[in-house]
XYZ file of C-alpha atoms in Angstrom:
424
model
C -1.107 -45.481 -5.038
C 0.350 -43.070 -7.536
C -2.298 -40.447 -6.720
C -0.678 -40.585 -2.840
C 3.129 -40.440 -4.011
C 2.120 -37.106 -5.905
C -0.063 -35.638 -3.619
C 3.006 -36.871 -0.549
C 5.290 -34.934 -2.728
C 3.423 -31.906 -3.150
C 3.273 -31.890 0.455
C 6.757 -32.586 0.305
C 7.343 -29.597 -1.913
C 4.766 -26.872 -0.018
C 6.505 -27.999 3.632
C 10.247 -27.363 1.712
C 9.349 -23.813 -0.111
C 7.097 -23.177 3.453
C 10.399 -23.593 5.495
C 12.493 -22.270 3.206
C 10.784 -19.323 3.337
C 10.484 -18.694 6.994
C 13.748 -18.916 7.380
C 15.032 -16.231 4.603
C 12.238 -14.239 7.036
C 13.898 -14.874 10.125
C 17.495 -14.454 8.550
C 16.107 -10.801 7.254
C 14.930 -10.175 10.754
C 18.240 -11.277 12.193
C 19.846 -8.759 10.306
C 17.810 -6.251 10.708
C 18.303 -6.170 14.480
C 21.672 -6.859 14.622
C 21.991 -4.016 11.795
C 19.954 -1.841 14.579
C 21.891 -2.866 17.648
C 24.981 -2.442 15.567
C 24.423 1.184 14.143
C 23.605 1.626 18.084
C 26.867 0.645 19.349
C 28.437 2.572 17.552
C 26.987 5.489 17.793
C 26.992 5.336 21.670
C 30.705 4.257 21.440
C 30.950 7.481 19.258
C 28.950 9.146 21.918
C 31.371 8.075 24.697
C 34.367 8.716 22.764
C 33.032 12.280 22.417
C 32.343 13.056 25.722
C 35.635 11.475 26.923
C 37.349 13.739 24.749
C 35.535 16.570 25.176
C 36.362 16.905 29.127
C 40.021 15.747 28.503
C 39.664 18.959 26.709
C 38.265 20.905 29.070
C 40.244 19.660 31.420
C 43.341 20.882 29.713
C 41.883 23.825 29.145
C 41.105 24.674 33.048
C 44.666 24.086 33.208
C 46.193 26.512 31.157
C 46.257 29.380 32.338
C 46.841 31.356 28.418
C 43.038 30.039 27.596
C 41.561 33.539 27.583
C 37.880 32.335 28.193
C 35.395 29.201 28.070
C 34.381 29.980 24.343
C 38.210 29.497 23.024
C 38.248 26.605 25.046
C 34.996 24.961 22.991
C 36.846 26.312 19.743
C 39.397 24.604 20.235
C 37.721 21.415 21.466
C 35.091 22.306 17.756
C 38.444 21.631 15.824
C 39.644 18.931 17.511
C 36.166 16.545 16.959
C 36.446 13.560 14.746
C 34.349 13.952 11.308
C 30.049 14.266 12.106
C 27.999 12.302 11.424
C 24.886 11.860 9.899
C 22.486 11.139 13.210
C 19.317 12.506 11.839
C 19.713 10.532 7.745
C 21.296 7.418 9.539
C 20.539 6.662 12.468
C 17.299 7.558 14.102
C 15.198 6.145 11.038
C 16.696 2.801 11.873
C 15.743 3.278 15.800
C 12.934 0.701 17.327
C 9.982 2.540 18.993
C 12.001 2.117 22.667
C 15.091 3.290 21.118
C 12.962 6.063 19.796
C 11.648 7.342 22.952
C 15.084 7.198 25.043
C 16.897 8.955 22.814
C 13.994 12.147 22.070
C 12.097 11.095 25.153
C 8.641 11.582 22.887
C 7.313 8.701 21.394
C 7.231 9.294 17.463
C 3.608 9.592 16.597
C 4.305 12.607 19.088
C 7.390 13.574 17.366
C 5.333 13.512 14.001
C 2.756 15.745 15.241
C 4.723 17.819 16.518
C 7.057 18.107 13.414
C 3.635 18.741 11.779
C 2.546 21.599 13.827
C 6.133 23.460 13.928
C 6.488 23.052 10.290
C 4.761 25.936 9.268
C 6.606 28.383 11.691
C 9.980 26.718 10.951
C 10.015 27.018 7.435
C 9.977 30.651 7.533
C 13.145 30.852 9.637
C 15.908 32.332 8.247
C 18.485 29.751 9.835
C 16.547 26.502 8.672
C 15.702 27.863 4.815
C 17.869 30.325 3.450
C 21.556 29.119 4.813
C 23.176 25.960 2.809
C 22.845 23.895 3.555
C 19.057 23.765 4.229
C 17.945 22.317 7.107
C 14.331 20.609 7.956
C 11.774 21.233 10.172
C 11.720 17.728 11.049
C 15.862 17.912 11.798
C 15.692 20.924 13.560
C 12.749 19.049 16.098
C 14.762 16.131 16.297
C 17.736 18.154 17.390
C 16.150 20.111 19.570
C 14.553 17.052 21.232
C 17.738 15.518 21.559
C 19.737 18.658 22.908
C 16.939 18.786 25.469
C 16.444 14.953 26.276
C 20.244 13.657 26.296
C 21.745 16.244 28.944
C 24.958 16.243 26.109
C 26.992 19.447 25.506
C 26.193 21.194 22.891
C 29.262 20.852 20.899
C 28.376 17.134 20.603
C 25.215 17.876 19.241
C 26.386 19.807 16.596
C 28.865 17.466 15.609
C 26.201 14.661 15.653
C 24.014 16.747 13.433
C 27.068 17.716 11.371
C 26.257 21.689 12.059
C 28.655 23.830 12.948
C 28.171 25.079 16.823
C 26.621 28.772 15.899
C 24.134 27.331 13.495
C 23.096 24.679 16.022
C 22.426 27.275 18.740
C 20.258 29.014 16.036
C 18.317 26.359 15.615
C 18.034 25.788 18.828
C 16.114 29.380 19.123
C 14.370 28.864 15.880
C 12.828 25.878 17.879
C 12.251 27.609 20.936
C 10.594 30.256 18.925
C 8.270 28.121 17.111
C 7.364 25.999 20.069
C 6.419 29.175 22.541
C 4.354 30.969 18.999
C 2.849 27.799 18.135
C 2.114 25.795 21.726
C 2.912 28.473 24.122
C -0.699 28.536 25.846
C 0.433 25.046 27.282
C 2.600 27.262 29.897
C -0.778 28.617 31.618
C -0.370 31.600 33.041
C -2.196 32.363 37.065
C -5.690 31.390 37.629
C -7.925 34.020 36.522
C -11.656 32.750 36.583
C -13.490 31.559 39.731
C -13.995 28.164 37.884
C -9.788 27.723 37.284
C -9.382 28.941 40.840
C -11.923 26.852 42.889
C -10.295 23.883 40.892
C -6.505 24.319 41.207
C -7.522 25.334 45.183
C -10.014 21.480 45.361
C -6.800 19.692 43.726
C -4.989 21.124 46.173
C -6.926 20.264 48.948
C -7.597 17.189 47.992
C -3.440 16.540 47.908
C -2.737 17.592 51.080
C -5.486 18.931 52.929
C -4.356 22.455 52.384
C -7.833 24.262 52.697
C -9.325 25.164 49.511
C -7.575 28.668 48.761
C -4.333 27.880 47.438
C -4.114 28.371 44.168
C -0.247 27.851 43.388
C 2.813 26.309 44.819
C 6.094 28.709 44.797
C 9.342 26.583 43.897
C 12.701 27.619 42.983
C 16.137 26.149 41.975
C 19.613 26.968 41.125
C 21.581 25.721 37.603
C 25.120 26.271 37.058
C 25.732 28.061 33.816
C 29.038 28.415 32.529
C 29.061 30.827 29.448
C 27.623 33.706 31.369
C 29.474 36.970 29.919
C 28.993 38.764 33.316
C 30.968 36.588 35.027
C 34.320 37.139 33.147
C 35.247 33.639 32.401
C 34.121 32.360 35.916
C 31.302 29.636 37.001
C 27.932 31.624 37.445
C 24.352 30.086 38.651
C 21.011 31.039 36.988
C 17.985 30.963 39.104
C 14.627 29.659 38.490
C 11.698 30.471 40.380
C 8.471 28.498 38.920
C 4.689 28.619 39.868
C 3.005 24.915 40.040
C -0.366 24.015 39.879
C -2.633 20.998 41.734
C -1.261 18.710 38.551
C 2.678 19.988 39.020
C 2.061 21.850 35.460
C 4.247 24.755 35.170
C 2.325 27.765 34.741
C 4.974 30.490 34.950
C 8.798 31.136 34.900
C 11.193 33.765 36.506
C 14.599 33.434 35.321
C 17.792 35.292 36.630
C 21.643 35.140 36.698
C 23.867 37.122 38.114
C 22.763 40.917 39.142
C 18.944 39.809 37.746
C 19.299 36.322 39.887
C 18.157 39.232 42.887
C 15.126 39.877 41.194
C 12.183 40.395 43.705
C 10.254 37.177 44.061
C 7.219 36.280 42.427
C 4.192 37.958 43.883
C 6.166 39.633 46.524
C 4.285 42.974 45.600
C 1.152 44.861 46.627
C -0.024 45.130 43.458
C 0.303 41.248 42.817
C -1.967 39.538 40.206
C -2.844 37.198 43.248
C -4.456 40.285 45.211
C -7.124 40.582 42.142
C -8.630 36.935 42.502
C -12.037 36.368 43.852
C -11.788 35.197 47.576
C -13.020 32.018 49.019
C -15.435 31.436 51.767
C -13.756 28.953 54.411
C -16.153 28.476 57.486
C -18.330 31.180 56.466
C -14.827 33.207 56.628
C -13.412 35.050 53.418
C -10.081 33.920 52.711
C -8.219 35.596 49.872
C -6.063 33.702 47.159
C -2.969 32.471 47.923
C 0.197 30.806 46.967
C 2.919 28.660 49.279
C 6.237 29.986 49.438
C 9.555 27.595 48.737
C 10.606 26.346 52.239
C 13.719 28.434 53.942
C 13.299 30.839 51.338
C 13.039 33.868 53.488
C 10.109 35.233 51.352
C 8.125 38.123 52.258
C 4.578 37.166 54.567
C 1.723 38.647 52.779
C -1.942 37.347 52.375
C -1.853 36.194 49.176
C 1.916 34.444 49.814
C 2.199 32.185 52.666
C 5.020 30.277 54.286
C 5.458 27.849 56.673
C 5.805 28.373 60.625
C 9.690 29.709 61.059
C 9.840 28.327 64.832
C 6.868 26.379 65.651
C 4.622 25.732 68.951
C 1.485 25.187 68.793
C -0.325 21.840 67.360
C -1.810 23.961 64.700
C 1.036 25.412 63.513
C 2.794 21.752 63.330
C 0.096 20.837 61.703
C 0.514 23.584 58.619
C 4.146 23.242 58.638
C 3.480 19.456 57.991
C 1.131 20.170 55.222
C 3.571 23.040 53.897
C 6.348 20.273 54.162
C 4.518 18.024 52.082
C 3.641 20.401 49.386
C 7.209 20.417 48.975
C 7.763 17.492 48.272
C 5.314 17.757 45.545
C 7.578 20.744 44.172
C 10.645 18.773 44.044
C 8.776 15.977 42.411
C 7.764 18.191 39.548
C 11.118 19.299 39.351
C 12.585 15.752 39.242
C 10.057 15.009 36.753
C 10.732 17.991 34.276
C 14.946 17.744 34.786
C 14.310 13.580 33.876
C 12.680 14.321 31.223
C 14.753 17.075 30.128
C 18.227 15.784 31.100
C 20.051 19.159 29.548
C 18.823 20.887 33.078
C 20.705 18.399 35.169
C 24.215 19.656 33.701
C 26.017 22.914 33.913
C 24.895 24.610 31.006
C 27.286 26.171 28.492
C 25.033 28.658 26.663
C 24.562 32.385 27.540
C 21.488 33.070 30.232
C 19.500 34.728 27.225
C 19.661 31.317 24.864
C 19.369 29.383 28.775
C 15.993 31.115 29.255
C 14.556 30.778 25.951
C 15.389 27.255 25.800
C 14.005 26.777 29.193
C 10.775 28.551 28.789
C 10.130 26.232 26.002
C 11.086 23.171 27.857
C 8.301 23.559 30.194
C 5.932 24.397 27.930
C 6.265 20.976 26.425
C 6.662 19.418 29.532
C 2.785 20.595 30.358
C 2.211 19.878 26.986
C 3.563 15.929 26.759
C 2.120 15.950 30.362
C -1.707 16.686 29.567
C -1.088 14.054 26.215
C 0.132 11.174 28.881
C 3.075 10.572 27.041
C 5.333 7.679 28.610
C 7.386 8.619 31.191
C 10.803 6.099 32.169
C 11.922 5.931 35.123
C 15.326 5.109 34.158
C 15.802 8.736 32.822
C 15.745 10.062 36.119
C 17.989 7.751 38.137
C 21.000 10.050 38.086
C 18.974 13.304 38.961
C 18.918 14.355 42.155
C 16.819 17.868 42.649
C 18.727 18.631 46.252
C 21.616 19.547 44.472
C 19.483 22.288 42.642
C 18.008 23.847 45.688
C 18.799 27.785 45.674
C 20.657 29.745 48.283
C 17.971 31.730 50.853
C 17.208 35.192 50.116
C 19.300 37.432 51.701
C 16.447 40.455 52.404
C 15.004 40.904 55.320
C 11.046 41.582 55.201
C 10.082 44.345 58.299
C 6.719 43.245 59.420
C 3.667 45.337 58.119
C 0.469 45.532 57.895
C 0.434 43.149 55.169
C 2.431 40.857 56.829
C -0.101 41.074 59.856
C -3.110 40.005 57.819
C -0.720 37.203 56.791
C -0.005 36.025 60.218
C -4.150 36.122 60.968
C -4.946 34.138 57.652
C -2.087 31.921 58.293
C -3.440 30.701 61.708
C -7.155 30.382 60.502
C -6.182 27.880 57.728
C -3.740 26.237 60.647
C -6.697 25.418 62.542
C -8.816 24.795 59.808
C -6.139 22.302 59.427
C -6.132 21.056 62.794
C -9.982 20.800 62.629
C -10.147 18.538 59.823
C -7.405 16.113 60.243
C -8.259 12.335 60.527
């Protein structure tokens, strides 16, 4: 009988201290989260008393007429910011894995590697080493990542990072720098070899029944950008022209604003990169390399760059514009994807073109790079992006009609049938 009491109390005892401690675990984990949630909250309510102040600002300043130019205005509105804080020491350690990826939009093994691979490059920057104070590779990622992922102006950022505005652009390039030394191969440049070709032009074909030829899909797309010098204080637009591949990787960039927004377009020349690539045998027929033209762009007609049917009559030629139509849609899907992912290319930007394109550049390369690693992709970031507003003006040349533009016509209605011929 005794020998039950004492083993009924040690029971007793091991169910007590068992309890006892699951609950100091659970009351730990209660206040860790609501610790998490709670640095959260207020740094979004930070965040949002930022921005609010930040356009009252600008608002003000669009008002008064004495504000000699944009840059005084974001002087001013530097000054007027409540104290930084510590973003990078405080808050993202203490960020879940979701948090993590909404607020860099990489997940942070990625973030780590990259951080690893940058590190090297970084370090010998000038900006991050031998200013005080000193600033990490790891903190210049993370604000890069952020810059690019939250769509914030960039006075924020600095503020958040607790960097003056200058410095923060400078790291900004150091970044940009390191990521197009270090990773730049991810923004692939034309197909050059008959095994790259034959596979961006299968991809293609197996898309959208394009016939197997096409080797790259034109697009192109306007951004307002505010601090742009030439412009003398006014609103200016840089414009992007990008080459796409069967995937919707980026493979190369043409950026202009203001006098260099007229820039000839890509591959609109004789002696075009395009012209050099082994043709492909269609029907027994050879067909050179090509790439689509952006819809209503006004582009020139040449072999190697195709459009769609301008006024339309026969089936075939329906039938291409449909397919041309449809590899359009692709283009603006890549686009949505890349300005989603990158939110800081869905606002007006208020850097100079030179910083814009640098920062861009790199942007796309790790877009193709996160792409190719299958890193998550929400669909939440991209509810408030809508591409149409992007879409660039029409050229305003007129192409006369060459030879060139002959052969065009004559390879254009061969794949149009081809077309025709194979549809189900």
């Amino acid at each position: 009988m005794a020998q039950l009491i004492r083993q009924h109390l040690r029971h007793v005892q091991t169910t007590v201290i068992t309890l006892r401690r699951r609950s100091q675990q659970r009351a730990r984990r209660r206040f860790r989260n609501l610790r998490s949630f709670f640095v959260q909250q207020m740094n979004e309510m930070q965040a949002n008393y930022q921005q609010m102040f930040t356009l009252l600002r600008l608002k003000q300043a669009d008002t008064n007429r004495e504000e000699p130019s944009v840059g005084n205005a974001l002087e001013e509105e530097e000054s007027q910011l409540p104290e930084p804080v510590h973003f990078f020491e405080e808050v993202i350690p203490e960020l879940s894995e979701e948090q993590f990826l909404n607020t860099l939009h990489v997940t942070r093994g990625t973030f780590e590697t990259l951080c690893k691979q940058l590190s090297p490059t970084l370090q010998s920057a000038d900006v991050l080493a031998k200013r005080m104070p000193p600033i990490s590779p790891e903190k210049c990622v993370a604000l890069a990542l952020h810059f690019l992922a939250s769509g914030e102006r960039l006075t924020l950022i600095a503020n958040r990072f607790a960097l003056p505005r200058p410095r923060t652009i400078k790291c900004l390039k150091a970044f940009c720098n390191a990521v197009m030394s270090t990773l730049g191969k991810a923004l692939r440049q034309l197909p050059q070899s008959v095994v790259d070709c034959r596979s961006v032009a299968e991809g293609f074909q197996h898309e959208s029944n394009m016939p197997a030829a096409m080797v790259g899909l034109l697009g192109v797309c306007s951004i307002p950008i505010r601090a742009n010098p030439a412009a003398k204080g006014a609103a200016s637009v840089l414009r992007m022209e990008y080459l796409l591949d069967d995937r919707l990787r980026f493979r190369e960039l043409q950026l202009g604003c203001g006098i260099k927004a007229t820039l000839m377009p890509m591959f609109s020349h004789a002696n075009s990169t395009l012209s050099r690539l082994p043709k492909f045998r269609i029907n027994s027929r050879p067909v050179p390399a090509f790439v689509l033209a952006p819809t209503y762009q006004r582009y020139p007609l040449r072999p190697w760059l195709l459009q769609r049917y301008t006024d339309p009559a026969a089936p075939h030629e329906h039938d291409f514009n449909e397919v041309a139509e449809h590899l359009q849609e692709m283009s603006d899907s890549a686009l949505h994807r890349l300005m989603s992912r990158w939110n800081f290319l869905s606002q007006p930007l208020d850097i100079s073109f030179h910083t814009a394109s640098c920062i861009i550049t790199a942007a796309a390369v790790l877009h193709n790079l996160l792409e190719e690693l299958s890193e998550p992709h929400v669909l939440e970031w991209g509810k408030s992006v809508d591409v149409s507003k992007f879409h660039a003006a029409p050229l305003q040349d007129e192409w006369p009609e060459d030879a060139d533009s002959a052969a065009a016509m004559e390879e254009r209605d061969f794949l149009a049938r081809t077309i025709s011929s194979t549809e189900i």
